[in-house]
Coordinates of C-alpha atoms in Angstrom, one line a residue:
Chain A
M1 CA 152.3 61.8 70.8
D2 CA 153.9 64.2 73.2
N3 CA 155.9 61.4 74.7
L4 CA 157.2 60.3 71.4
I5 CA 158.6 63.7 70.5
E6 CA 160.1 64.2 73.9
N7 CA 161.9 60.8 73.7
K8 CA 163.8 62.0 70.6
G9 CA 164.9 65.0 72.5
F10 CA 162.9 67.3 70.3
V11 CA 160.6 69.9 71.9
F12 CA 158.5 72.2 69.8
S13 CA 159.3 75.5 71.2
K14 CA 160.2 78.9 70.0
E15 CA 163.8 78.2 71.1
S16 CA 164.3 75.0 69.2
L17 CA 162.7 76.3 66.0
R18 CA 164.6 79.5 65.8
K19 CA 166.4 80.1 62.5
K20 CA 170.0 79.0 62.8
F21 CA 172.9 80.2 60.8
R22 CA 174.9 77.3 59.4
W23 CA 178.4 78.3 58.5
S24 CA 179.3 75.2 56.5
E25 CA 176.2 75.5 54.4
F26 CA 176.7 79.2 53.8
L27 CA 180.3 78.6 52.7
S28 CA 179.8 75.7 50.4
E29 CA 176.9 77.5 48.8
K30 CA 179.0 80.6 48.2
I31 CA 182.0 78.6 46.9
I32 CA 179.8 76.7 44.4
S33 CA 178.2 79.8 43.1
G34 CA 181.5 81.6 43.0
V35 CA 183.0 78.9 40.8
A36 CA 180.0 79.0 38.5
F37 CA 180.3 82.8 38.1
L38 CA 184.1 82.5 37.6
S39 CA 183.6 80.2 34.6
I40 CA 181.0 82.5 33.1
T41 CA 183.2 85.5 33.7
I42 CA 186.2 83.9 32.0
I43 CA 184.1 83.2 28.9
V44 CA 182.8 86.7 28.9
L45 CA 186.3 88.2 29.3
I46 CA 187.6 86.1 26.4
F47 CA 184.6 87.4 24.4
V48 CA 185.4 91.0 25.4
F49 CA 189.1 90.6 24.6
V50 CA 188.5 89.2 21.1
F51 CA 186.1 92.0 20.3
R52 CA 188.4 94.6 21.7
E53 CA 191.3 93.5 19.6
T54 CA 189.0 93.7 16.6
L55 CA 188.0 97.3 17.1
P56 CA 191.1 99.1 15.7
I57 CA 190.0 98.1 12.2
F58 CA 186.8 100.1 12.5
H59 CA 188.5 103.0 14.3
H60 CA 189.5 105.3 11.5
K61 CA 192.3 107.8 11.9
K62 CA 192.5 110.8 9.7
E63 CA 196.2 110.9 8.9
T64 CA 196.0 107.8 6.8
V65 CA 198.7 107.1 4.4
K66 CA 197.4 107.0 0.9
I67 CA 197.8 103.9 -1.0
E68 CA 198.9 104.6 -4.5
S69 CA 196.5 102.8 -6.7
V70 CA 199.0 103.0 -9.5
Q71 CA 201.4 100.7 -7.7
K72 CA 201.5 97.5 -9.7
Q73 CA 204.2 95.5 -7.9
E74 CA 203.5 93.2 -5.2
Q75 CA 205.8 91.5 -2.9
Y76 CA 205.4 88.8 -0.4
G77 CA 207.5 87.7 2.6
G78 CA 208.1 91.0 4.2
A79 CA 210.2 92.6 1.5
E80 CA 208.5 96.0 1.7
A81 CA 211.6 98.1 2.0
S82 CA 213.1 96.8 -1.2
G83 CA 209.9 97.2 -3.1
P84 CA 210.8 100.3 -5.2
T85 CA 214.1 98.9 -6.2
N86 CA 212.6 95.9 -7.8
A87 CA 211.9 97.2 -11.2
S88 CA 211.5 93.9 -13.0
G89 CA 207.7 94.1 -12.6
Q90 CA 207.6 90.5 -11.3
E91 CA 206.5 89.5 -7.9
Q92 CA 209.0 88.3 -5.5
Y93 CA 208.6 85.6 -2.9
G94 CA 210.7 85.5 0.2
V95 CA 213.8 86.9 -1.4
T96 CA 215.1 88.8 1.6
T97 CA 217.2 87.0 4.1
T98 CA 216.0 86.5 7.6
D99 CA 218.2 89.2 9.1
T100 CA 216.9 91.9 6.9
M101 CA 213.4 90.8 7.4
M102 CA 213.7 91.3 11.1
I103 CA 215.0 94.8 10.7
E104 CA 212.4 95.6 8.2
N105 CA 209.6 94.2 10.3
Q106 CA 210.6 96.5 13.1
A107 CA 210.6 99.4 10.9
R108 CA 207.2 98.4 9.8
V109 CA 205.8 98.3 13.3
E110 CA 206.6 101.9 13.8
D111 CA 205.1 102.6 10.4
T112 CA 201.9 100.8 11.0
V113 CA 201.2 102.1 14.4
V114 CA 200.8 105.5 12.9
H115 CA 198.2 104.6 10.3
E116 CA 196.8 101.7 12.2
A117 CA 193.6 101.4 10.3
D118 CA 192.9 103.1 7.1
E119 CA 189.7 103.1 5.1
A120 CA 191.2 101.0 2.4
T121 CA 191.7 98.1 4.9
V122 CA 188.1 98.2 5.9
K123 CA 187.0 98.3 2.3
S124 CA 189.3 95.4 1.4
L125 CA 187.6 93.3 4.0
I126 CA 184.8 92.5 1.6
G127 CA 187.2 92.1 -1.2
K128 CA 188.1 88.9 -3.0
E129 CA 191.8 88.9 -2.2
W130 CA 193.5 87.7 1.0
L131 CA 197.0 89.2 0.7
P132 CA 197.9 90.3 4.2
V133 CA 201.6 90.4 3.7
S134 CA 202.3 92.5 0.7
D135 CA 203.1 96.1 -0.2
R136 CA 199.5 96.9 -0.5
P137 CA 198.0 94.4 2.0
R138 CA 194.4 93.3 1.2
Y139 CA 192.3 91.6 3.8
G140 CA 189.5 90.2 1.7
L141 CA 187.5 87.8 3.9
I142 CA 185.3 86.6 1.1
P143 CA 187.6 83.8 -0.1
L144 CA 188.2 82.6 3.5
L145 CA 184.4 82.6 4.1
V146 CA 183.7 80.8 0.8
G147 CA 186.5 78.3 1.6
T148 CA 185.1 77.7 5.1
L149 CA 181.5 77.3 3.9
K150 CA 182.6 75.0 1.0
I151 CA 184.6 72.7 3.3
T152 CA 181.8 72.7 5.9
L153 CA 179.3 71.8 3.3
L154 CA 181.5 69.0 1.9
A155 CA 182.2 67.7 5.4
I156 CA 178.6 67.7 6.5
L157 CA 177.5 66.1 3.2
F158 CA 179.8 63.2 4.0
A159 CA 179.4 63.1 7.8
A160 CA 175.6 63.6 8.3
P161 CA 174.3 60.7 6.3
I162 CA 176.9 58.3 7.6
A163 CA 176.5 59.3 11.2
I164 CA 172.7 59.4 11.0
L165 CA 172.4 56.0 9.4
A166 CA 175.0 54.5 11.8
A167 CA 172.9 55.9 14.7
L168 CA 169.7 54.5 13.2
F169 CA 171.4 51.1 13.0
S170 CA 172.6 51.0 16.5
A171 CA 169.4 52.5 17.9
A172 CA 166.9 50.5 16.0
F173 CA 168.5 47.4 14.5
A174 CA 171.7 46.3 16.3
P175 CA 171.3 43.6 19.0
P176 CA 172.0 45.0 22.5
W177 CA 175.5 43.4 22.8
L178 CA 176.6 45.0 19.5
R179 CA 175.2 48.3 20.4
E180 CA 177.2 48.3 23.6
I181 CA 180.3 48.0 21.5
I182 CA 179.5 50.4 18.7
K183 CA 178.3 53.3 20.8
P184 CA 181.3 53.7 23.1
A185 CA 183.7 53.0 20.2
I186 CA 182.4 55.8 18.1
E187 CA 182.1 58.1 21.1
L188 CA 185.8 57.5 21.8
L189 CA 186.5 58.7 18.3
A190 CA 185.2 62.1 19.3
G191 CA 188.3 62.5 21.5
F192 CA 190.6 61.6 18.7
P193 CA 193.2 64.4 18.4
S194 CA 192.4 66.3 15.2
V195 CA 196.1 66.7 14.4
V196 CA 196.3 62.9 14.0
I197 CA 193.3 63.0 11.6
G198 CA 195.0 65.9 9.8
F199 CA 198.2 63.9 9.5
F200 CA 196.4 60.9 8.2
A201 CA 194.6 63.0 5.6
L202 CA 197.8 64.7 4.6
M203 CA 199.9 61.6 4.2
V204 CA 197.4 58.9 3.2
M205 CA 194.0 60.1 2.1
A206 CA 195.4 62.9 -0.1
S207 CA 197.4 60.4 -2.2
F208 CA 194.7 57.8 -2.1
F209 CA 192.0 60.1 -3.5
Q210 CA 194.4 61.6 -6.0
D211 CA 194.8 58.1 -7.4
I212 CA 191.1 57.7 -7.7
F213 CA 190.0 61.1 -8.9
G214 CA 193.2 62.2 -10.6
Y215 CA 193.0 65.9 -9.5
D216 CA 196.0 68.2 -9.7
T217 CA 196.2 69.8 -6.3
R218 CA 197.0 67.1 -3.9
L219 CA 195.6 69.0 -0.8
N220 CA 192.2 70.4 -1.5
A221 CA 188.7 71.0 -0.2
F222 CA 187.6 67.5 -0.9
V223 CA 190.4 65.8 1.1
G224 CA 190.0 68.4 3.9
G225 CA 186.2 67.9 3.8
I226 CA 186.5 64.1 4.3
A227 CA 189.0 64.5 7.0
M228 CA 186.7 67.0 8.8
A229 CA 183.8 64.6 8.3
L230 CA 185.9 62.0 10.3
A231 CA 186.0 64.6 13.1
A232 CA 182.3 65.5 12.9
I233 CA 180.9 61.9 12.6
P234 CA 181.3 61.0 16.3
I235 CA 179.5 64.2 17.4
I236 CA 176.6 63.8 15.0
Y237 CA 176.3 60.1 15.7
T238 CA 176.3 60.4 19.5
I239 CA 173.6 63.1 19.6
T240 CA 171.5 61.5 16.9
E241 CA 171.7 58.2 18.7
D242 CA 170.5 59.8 22.0
A243 CA 167.7 61.4 20.1
L244 CA 166.6 58.2 18.5
T245 CA 166.7 56.1 21.7
A246 CA 164.8 58.9 23.5
V247 CA 161.8 58.2 21.1
P248 CA 159.3 56.4 23.4
R249 CA 159.1 52.7 23.0
S250 CA 155.4 53.0 22.7
Y251 CA 155.8 54.6 19.3
T252 CA 157.8 51.8 17.9
E253 CA 155.4 49.3 19.4
A254 CA 152.4 51.1 18.0
S255 CA 153.9 51.0 14.5
L256 CA 155.0 47.4 14.8
A257 CA 151.6 46.4 16.0
L258 CA 150.1 47.9 12.9
G259 CA 152.1 45.5 10.8
A260 CA 154.9 47.7 9.9
S261 CA 158.3 46.1 9.3
R262 CA 161.3 47.2 11.4
W263 CA 162.6 49.3 8.5
Q264 CA 159.3 51.1 8.0
T265 CA 159.1 51.7 11.7
A266 CA 162.6 53.1 11.9
L267 CA 162.1 55.3 8.8
F268 CA 158.6 56.5 9.2
V269 CA 158.2 56.7 13.0
T270 CA 161.4 56.7 14.9
L271 CA 163.4 59.0 12.5
P272 CA 160.7 61.7 12.1
A273 CA 160.0 61.7 15.9
A274 CA 163.7 62.4 16.5
T275 CA 164.1 65.1 13.8
P276 CA 164.6 68.0 16.2
G277 CA 167.4 66.1 17.9
I278 CA 169.0 65.1 14.6
F279 CA 168.8 68.7 13.4
A280 CA 170.7 69.8 16.6
A281 CA 173.2 67.0 16.0
V282 CA 173.9 68.2 12.5
L283 CA 174.2 71.8 13.7
L284 CA 176.7 70.9 16.3
G285 CA 178.6 68.9 13.6
V286 CA 178.6 72.1 11.5
G287 CA 180.0 74.0 14.5
R288 CA 182.8 71.5 14.9
V289 CA 183.8 71.6 11.3
F290 CA 183.5 75.4 11.1
G291 CA 185.9 75.9 14.0
E292 CA 188.3 73.0 13.2
T293 CA 191.8 74.4 12.7
M294 CA 194.3 71.7 12.6
I295 CA 192.8 69.5 10.0
A296 CA 192.1 72.5 7.8
L297 CA 195.6 73.7 8.2
M298 CA 197.1 70.3 7.2
A299 CA 194.7 68.9 4.6
T300 CA 193.1 71.7 2.6
G301 CA 196.1 73.3 0.9
N302 CA 195.5 76.8 2.4
A303 CA 195.2 78.7 -0.8
A304 CA 192.7 81.5 -0.4
M305 CA 190.8 81.3 -3.7
I306 CA 187.2 81.4 -4.7
S307 CA 186.0 78.4 -6.8
A308 CA 183.2 76.0 -6.9
N309 CA 185.5 73.1 -7.7
P310 CA 185.8 70.8 -4.7
F311 CA 189.2 69.7 -5.9
E312 CA 190.8 73.1 -5.5
S313 CA 192.6 74.2 -2.4
V314 CA 190.8 76.3 0.1
R315 CA 191.7 78.3 3.1
T316 CA 189.4 78.4 6.1
L317 CA 188.9 81.2 8.6
A318 CA 190.1 79.1 11.5
A319 CA 193.2 77.9 9.6
T320 CA 194.1 81.5 8.7
I321 CA 194.2 82.4 12.4
G322 CA 196.2 79.3 13.2
A323 CA 198.7 79.9 10.4
E324 CA 199.2 83.6 10.7
M325 CA 198.7 84.6 14.3
A326 CA 202.1 83.5 15.3
E327 CA 203.8 85.6 12.6
V328 CA 201.8 88.7 12.8
V329 CA 203.0 92.0 14.3
F330 CA 201.3 92.8 17.6
G331 CA 198.8 95.6 17.2
D332 CA 199.1 95.6 13.4
T333 CA 196.1 95.8 11.1
H334 CA 196.7 92.2 10.1
Y335 CA 196.6 91.4 13.8
S336 CA 193.2 93.1 14.2
V337 CA 191.8 91.4 11.1
L338 CA 192.8 88.0 12.5
F339 CA 190.9 88.9 15.7
L340 CA 188.0 90.0 13.5
I341 CA 188.0 86.5 12.0
G342 CA 188.1 85.2 15.5
S343 CA 185.0 87.2 16.4
L344 CA 183.2 86.0 13.2
L345 CA 183.9 82.4 14.2
F346 CA 182.8 83.1 17.7
I347 CA 179.5 84.7 16.6
F348 CA 178.8 82.0 14.1
T349 CA 179.3 79.2 16.5
F350 CA 177.4 81.0 19.1
G351 CA 174.5 81.5 16.8
L352 CA 174.6 77.9 15.6
N353 CA 174.5 76.6 19.2
A354 CA 171.7 79.0 20.1
L355 CA 169.7 77.9 17.1
A356 CA 170.2 74.2 18.0
E357 CA 169.2 74.9 21.5
F358 CA 166.1 77.0 20.9
Y359 CA 164.9 75.4 17.8
V360 CA 165.0 71.9 19.4
K361 CA 163.3 73.0 22.6
G362 CA 160.6 74.8 20.7
K363 CA 160.1 72.0 18.3
L364 CA 160.0 69.3 21.0
V365 CA 157.5 71.2 23.0
K366 CA 155.3 71.7 19.9
R367 CA 155.5 68.1 18.9
F368 CA 154.7 66.5 22.2
Q369 CA 152.0 68.9 23.3
G370 CA 150.3 69.2 20.0
K371 CA 150.3 72.9 19.7
Chain B
M1 CA 131.0 28.0 22.7
K2 CA 131.6 29.3 19.3
Q3 CA 134.4 28.3 17.0
P4 CA 137.7 29.2 18.8
K5 CA 139.7 31.9 17.0
I6 CA 142.8 31.6 19.1
Q7 CA 144.0 28.5 20.8
T8 CA 147.1 28.2 23.0
R9 CA 148.6 24.8 23.7
E10 CA 150.9 24.5 26.8
L11 CA 152.3 28.0 26.2
S12 CA 155.1 28.8 28.5
L13 CA 157.3 32.0 28.5
F14 CA 160.6 32.6 30.2
Y15 CA 162.4 35.9 30.8
G16 CA 165.8 34.5 30.9
E17 CA 165.5 31.9 33.7
K18 CA 162.4 33.2 35.2
M19 CA 159.2 31.6 34.2
A20 CA 156.5 34.2 33.5
L21 CA 153.8 31.9 32.0
N22 CA 153.3 28.4 33.0
S23 CA 151.9 26.0 30.4
I24 CA 148.7 27.9 29.4
S25 CA 146.1 26.2 27.3
M26 CA 142.9 28.0 26.4
D27 CA 140.5 28.6 23.5
I28 CA 139.5 32.2 22.8
P29 CA 136.2 32.2 20.9
E30 CA 135.6 34.2 17.7
K31 CA 133.7 37.5 17.7
E32 CA 133.3 37.6 21.5
V33 CA 135.1 39.6 24.1
T34 CA 137.4 37.7 26.3
A35 CA 138.8 39.5 29.4
F36 CA 142.0 38.6 31.3
I37 CA 141.9 39.5 35.0
G38 CA 144.4 39.0 37.8
P39 CA 146.6 40.9 40.1
S40 CA 149.6 42.9 38.8
G41 CA 152.5 40.8 37.6
C42 CA 150.4 37.7 37.1
G43 CA 151.3 37.5 33.4
K44 CA 148.1 38.5 31.7
S45 CA 149.7 41.3 29.7
T46 CA 152.6 39.1 28.8
F47 CA 150.2 36.4 27.7
L48 CA 148.3 39.0 25.6
R49 CA 151.5 40.1 23.9
T50 CA 152.4 36.5 23.0
L51 CA 149.3 36.5 20.9
N52 CA 150.7 38.9 18.3
R53 CA 154.3 38.1 19.0
M54 CA 155.1 41.5 20.5
N55 CA 157.3 39.8 23.0
D56 CA 159.7 39.1 20.1
L57 CA 161.0 42.6 20.7
I58 CA 162.2 41.8 24.2
P59 CA 165.6 40.2 24.4
F60 CA 166.2 37.0 26.3
V61 CA 162.6 35.9 26.0
K62 CA 162.0 32.2 25.4
I63 CA 158.6 30.7 24.4
T64 CA 157.6 27.1 24.3
G65 CA 154.3 25.6 23.3
E66 CA 151.9 26.7 20.5
V67 CA 149.6 29.6 19.7
L68 CA 147.1 28.7 17.0
V69 CA 145.2 31.4 15.2
D70 CA 142.7 29.8 12.8
S71 CA 144.5 26.5 13.5
L72 CA 147.8 28.0 12.3
N73 CA 150.8 28.0 14.7
I74 CA 152.0 31.6 14.7
Y75 CA 155.3 30.6 16.3
D76 CA 156.0 28.5 13.2
K77 CA 159.3 29.4 11.5
Q78 CA 157.5 30.0 8.3
I79 CA 155.2 32.7 9.7
D80 CA 155.9 36.3 8.7
V81 CA 155.5 38.4 11.9
V82 CA 154.8 41.6 9.9
N83 CA 151.8 40.1 8.1
L84 CA 150.7 38.4 11.3
R85 CA 150.4 41.7 13.1
K86 CA 148.3 43.1 10.4
K87 CA 145.8 40.4 11.2
I88 CA 146.1 40.9 15.0
G89 CA 145.9 44.6 15.9
M90 CA 146.8 45.9 19.3
V91 CA 145.7 48.8 21.5
F92 CA 148.0 49.8 24.4
Q93 CA 147.5 50.9 27.9
K94 CA 148.9 54.3 27.3
S95 CA 147.5 56.0 24.2
N96 CA 150.4 56.3 21.8
P97 CA 149.6 58.5 18.8
F98 CA 152.4 59.3 16.5
T99 CA 153.4 63.0 16.5
K100 CA 151.5 63.5 13.2
S101 CA 148.1 64.7 12.3
I102 CA 145.0 62.7 13.1
Y103 CA 144.6 61.8 9.5
E104 CA 148.2 60.7 9.1
N105 CA 147.9 58.6 12.3
V106 CA 145.0 56.6 11.0
A107 CA 146.3 56.4 7.4
Y108 CA 149.7 55.2 8.6
G109 CA 148.7 51.5 8.6
P110 CA 147.1 51.5 5.1
K111 CA 150.0 53.5 3.8
I112 CA 152.7 51.1 4.8
N113 CA 150.5 48.4 3.3
G114 CA 150.9 50.1 0.0
I115 CA 147.7 52.0 -0.4
R116 CA 148.6 55.3 -2.0
E117 CA 145.3 56.4 -3.6
R118 CA 144.1 59.5 -1.8
K119 CA 140.4 58.7 -2.3
K120 CA 140.8 55.2 -0.9
L121 CA 142.8 56.5 2.1
N122 CA 140.2 59.2 2.8
E123 CA 137.5 56.5 2.8
I124 CA 139.5 54.2 5.2
V125 CA 140.2 57.0 7.6
E126 CA 136.6 58.1 7.7
T127 CA 135.2 54.6 8.2
S128 CA 137.8 53.7 10.8
L129 CA 137.2 56.9 12.8
K130 CA 133.4 56.4 12.5
N131 CA 133.8 52.8 13.8
A132 CA 135.8 54.1 16.7
F133 CA 133.1 56.6 17.5
I134 CA 135.3 59.6 17.2
W135 CA 134.5 60.9 13.7
E136 CA 132.1 63.5 14.9
E137 CA 134.6 64.9 17.3
V138 CA 137.5 65.1 14.9
K139 CA 136.1 65.5 11.4
D140 CA 136.8 69.3 11.4
R141 CA 140.4 68.9 12.7
L142 CA 141.7 65.9 10.8
Y143 CA 144.9 67.7 9.9
D144 CA 145.7 68.9 13.4
S145 CA 148.2 67.1 15.5
A146 CA 146.9 64.1 17.3
M147 CA 148.8 65.2 20.4
G148 CA 146.2 67.9 20.9
L149 CA 143.4 65.4 21.5
S150 CA 142.3 64.5 25.1
G151 CA 143.5 61.2 26.6
G152 CA 140.2 59.5 25.8
Q153 CA 140.0 60.8 22.3
Q154 CA 143.6 59.7 21.7
Q155 CA 142.8 56.2 22.9
R156 CA 139.8 56.0 20.5
M157 CA 141.9 57.3 17.7
C158 CA 144.5 54.6 18.5
I159 CA 141.6 52.1 18.2
A160 CA 140.6 53.7 14.8
R161 CA 144.3 53.4 13.8
A162 CA 144.2 49.7 14.6
L163 CA 141.0 49.2 12.8
A164 CA 142.3 50.9 9.6
V165 CA 144.5 47.9 8.8
E166 CA 141.4 45.7 8.9
P167 CA 142.5 43.1 11.5
E168 CA 140.5 40.1 12.6
I169 CA 141.6 40.2 16.2
I170 CA 142.1 43.2 18.4
L171 CA 144.2 42.9 21.6
M172 CA 143.6 45.6 24.2
D173 CA 146.1 46.0 27.0
E174 CA 144.2 47.9 29.8
P175 CA 142.8 50.4 27.2
A176 CA 140.9 52.4 29.7
S177 CA 143.1 52.3 32.8
A178 CA 144.4 55.9 32.3
L179 CA 141.1 57.4 31.4
D180 CA 138.3 59.2 33.3
P181 CA 134.9 57.4 33.8
I182 CA 133.2 59.1 30.9
S183 CA 136.0 58.2 28.4
T184 CA 136.0 54.7 29.9
A185 CA 132.3 54.4 29.3
K186 CA 132.8 55.4 25.7
I187 CA 135.6 52.9 25.2
E188 CA 133.4 50.1 26.7
E189 CA 130.5 51.1 24.5
L190 CA 132.9 50.9 21.6
I191 CA 134.2 47.4 22.5
F192 CA 130.6 46.3 22.7
E193 CA 130.0 47.5 19.1
L194 CA 133.3 46.1 17.8
K195 CA 132.7 42.6 18.9
K196 CA 130.1 42.2 16.1
N197 CA 133.0 42.1 13.6
Y198 CA 136.1 41.4 15.6
T199 CA 137.5 39.0 18.1
I200 CA 138.5 41.0 21.1
V201 CA 140.9 40.2 23.9
I202 CA 141.1 42.7 26.7
V203 CA 143.4 42.9 29.7
T204 CA 141.9 44.8 32.6
H205 CA 142.5 45.6 36.2
N206 CA 139.0 46.8 36.7
M207 CA 136.8 43.8 37.6
Q208 CA 133.5 45.7 37.0
Q209 CA 134.8 46.5 33.5
A210 CA 135.5 42.8 32.9
A211 CA 132.0 42.0 34.1
R212 CA 130.4 44.7 32.0
V213 CA 132.1 44.2 28.6
S214 CA 133.3 40.6 28.4
D215 CA 131.6 37.3 27.4
Y216 CA 134.4 35.2 28.7
T217 CA 136.8 35.8 31.5
A218 CA 140.2 34.2 32.3
F219 CA 141.7 34.6 35.7
F220 CA 145.5 34.5 35.9
Y221 CA 147.6 34.2 39.0
L222 CA 151.4 33.9 39.2
G223 CA 151.8 33.0 35.6
E224 CA 149.1 30.4 35.6
L225 CA 145.7 30.3 34.2
I226 CA 143.5 29.5 37.2
E227 CA 140.1 29.6 35.7
F228 CA 138.5 30.3 32.4
G229 CA 134.9 30.4 31.5
K230 CA 131.7 32.4 30.8
T231 CA 132.0 35.8 32.5
R232 CA 128.6 35.3 34.2
K233 CA 129.8 32.0 35.7
I234 CA 133.2 33.3 36.8
F235 CA 131.7 36.3 38.6
T236 CA 128.8 34.4 40.2
T237 CA 129.8 30.8 40.8
P238 CA 133.5 30.3 40.2
D239 CA 134.9 26.8 40.6
N240 CA 138.1 27.8 42.0
K241 CA 138.6 29.2 45.5
Q242 CA 141.3 31.6 44.5
T243 CA 139.1 33.1 41.8
E244 CA 136.4 33.6 44.2
E245 CA 138.7 35.3 46.7
Y246 CA 140.1 37.6 44.0
I247 CA 136.8 38.5 42.7
T248 CA 135.3 39.3 46.1
G249 CA 138.4 41.4 46.8
R250 CA 140.0 39.3 49.5
F251 CA 143.4 39.4 47.8
G252 CA 145.1 40.9 44.9

């Protein structure tokens, strides 16, 4: 034995076994952990930034300018200054020229910085009107929230059954060669630019469905919902498919050996065994639709109204940020409200992902350990 | 020898180009226990799975020859695989309960066969569990998840589940290989009871087990059936030299 060790030039002694400091190992370890922390830090900083910009809304100042509740006129398009002169009692839309608008906007900046957040604004957040650019701006989030939920519901109602059945087909029924075509093909769709889907919905689907259903508003929640479903299907499909193929083969074999047909096996054994994964897939689909901006902007009509009719236009939270952030005055109440919407989206998606993660883990552990 | 229940006629099986079973002909007698022994990869499990057409699930498998059950070729184009598998139950090496309650596991087979009546189902579940010698252990926890049972209990529950569809033949693929000696003894006792009513075919790695439970033994080697006969004869005075060497532990 001794000879063997010596031959390799390896002697067991205090000297040869002393701890050595290895520079390359130390460095690479630090770099890798540094990169990991950097990415986490960036996310946290974005989080902090979004919330910080939201704060002014809730930060009341005493010298608020009273809002005359008697004021009946409303004006849109930055025509504040000319408000009182307009005695006709009608609402005006974008009457002022660009030049005056700019001047007036500047005047408004100074104005708004003083009474940055008044109580009326905070109260109007739970109101039913979204009129951010008017004499008496109202930032009611309810219609946006309702619109978002409506379109999410519609999109998931379309997407989930289609995606789940497609996944069931490719996981349980499709011959291997077909599966190898279908799965990558649908997964590629997940990378499809949403602006293209939005464009397609705007130009083609809207008219197509209008011919079928004969609704009045060409762009509405229904069209938007279907377009969003196109974006959500690949995500739900991929994760459902993974969940279904992860069901142990012994399950399917057990069922088939009992004389169950392939359909019965897929429906009563494979699908139930994969429910936690499918649930997670649907939640991620919801998250995708909830945060989808471009399609909402292009295909939903963007009218902030509360209605149960799927053929009415809606305005979603994400689309509101997308549409208005570029036009808003920096530091304005409107600006802060848009960030509040951003925070809401953030919290919602965060919660959804957390739910998917923890629910699925908990459920799986329960299922496969029999607790 | 009693009336043969299963007969194979020059049965060969190919995985793609590779021959896994080479022209196997044998008669498996009714209401007896037939054991398949042989070293790993010799084709005994594959052969077992051809008997209820479980190999249909594997792509690129080609089968030639005939398998006759009650003189009916089960590879005939007219045969409905689903109904066939109701007649020929199977128990797997690794217990594979569904992630449902014990009751739902056993009732699964009858339910997919269209039995909806609660009373009838209760009855089937009870008899099946009793026949699998596990009723006493689970009667108070029928509605608990089957995943909470021990390995041996799970395996007996799987046997109960197979019994619930009232098969005539039960195929067992190394049913006790993952179990401790006490659970194994229970399974063997159960097999001994079951052969009164069922034709049983069992694949096993454990030669003592084959000697203990089976009436007939078949020795497979490299995809061929080397020797088949009464267990007593195979284990005491085998005709073939390879069989003798395997049984005495000189190879395999």
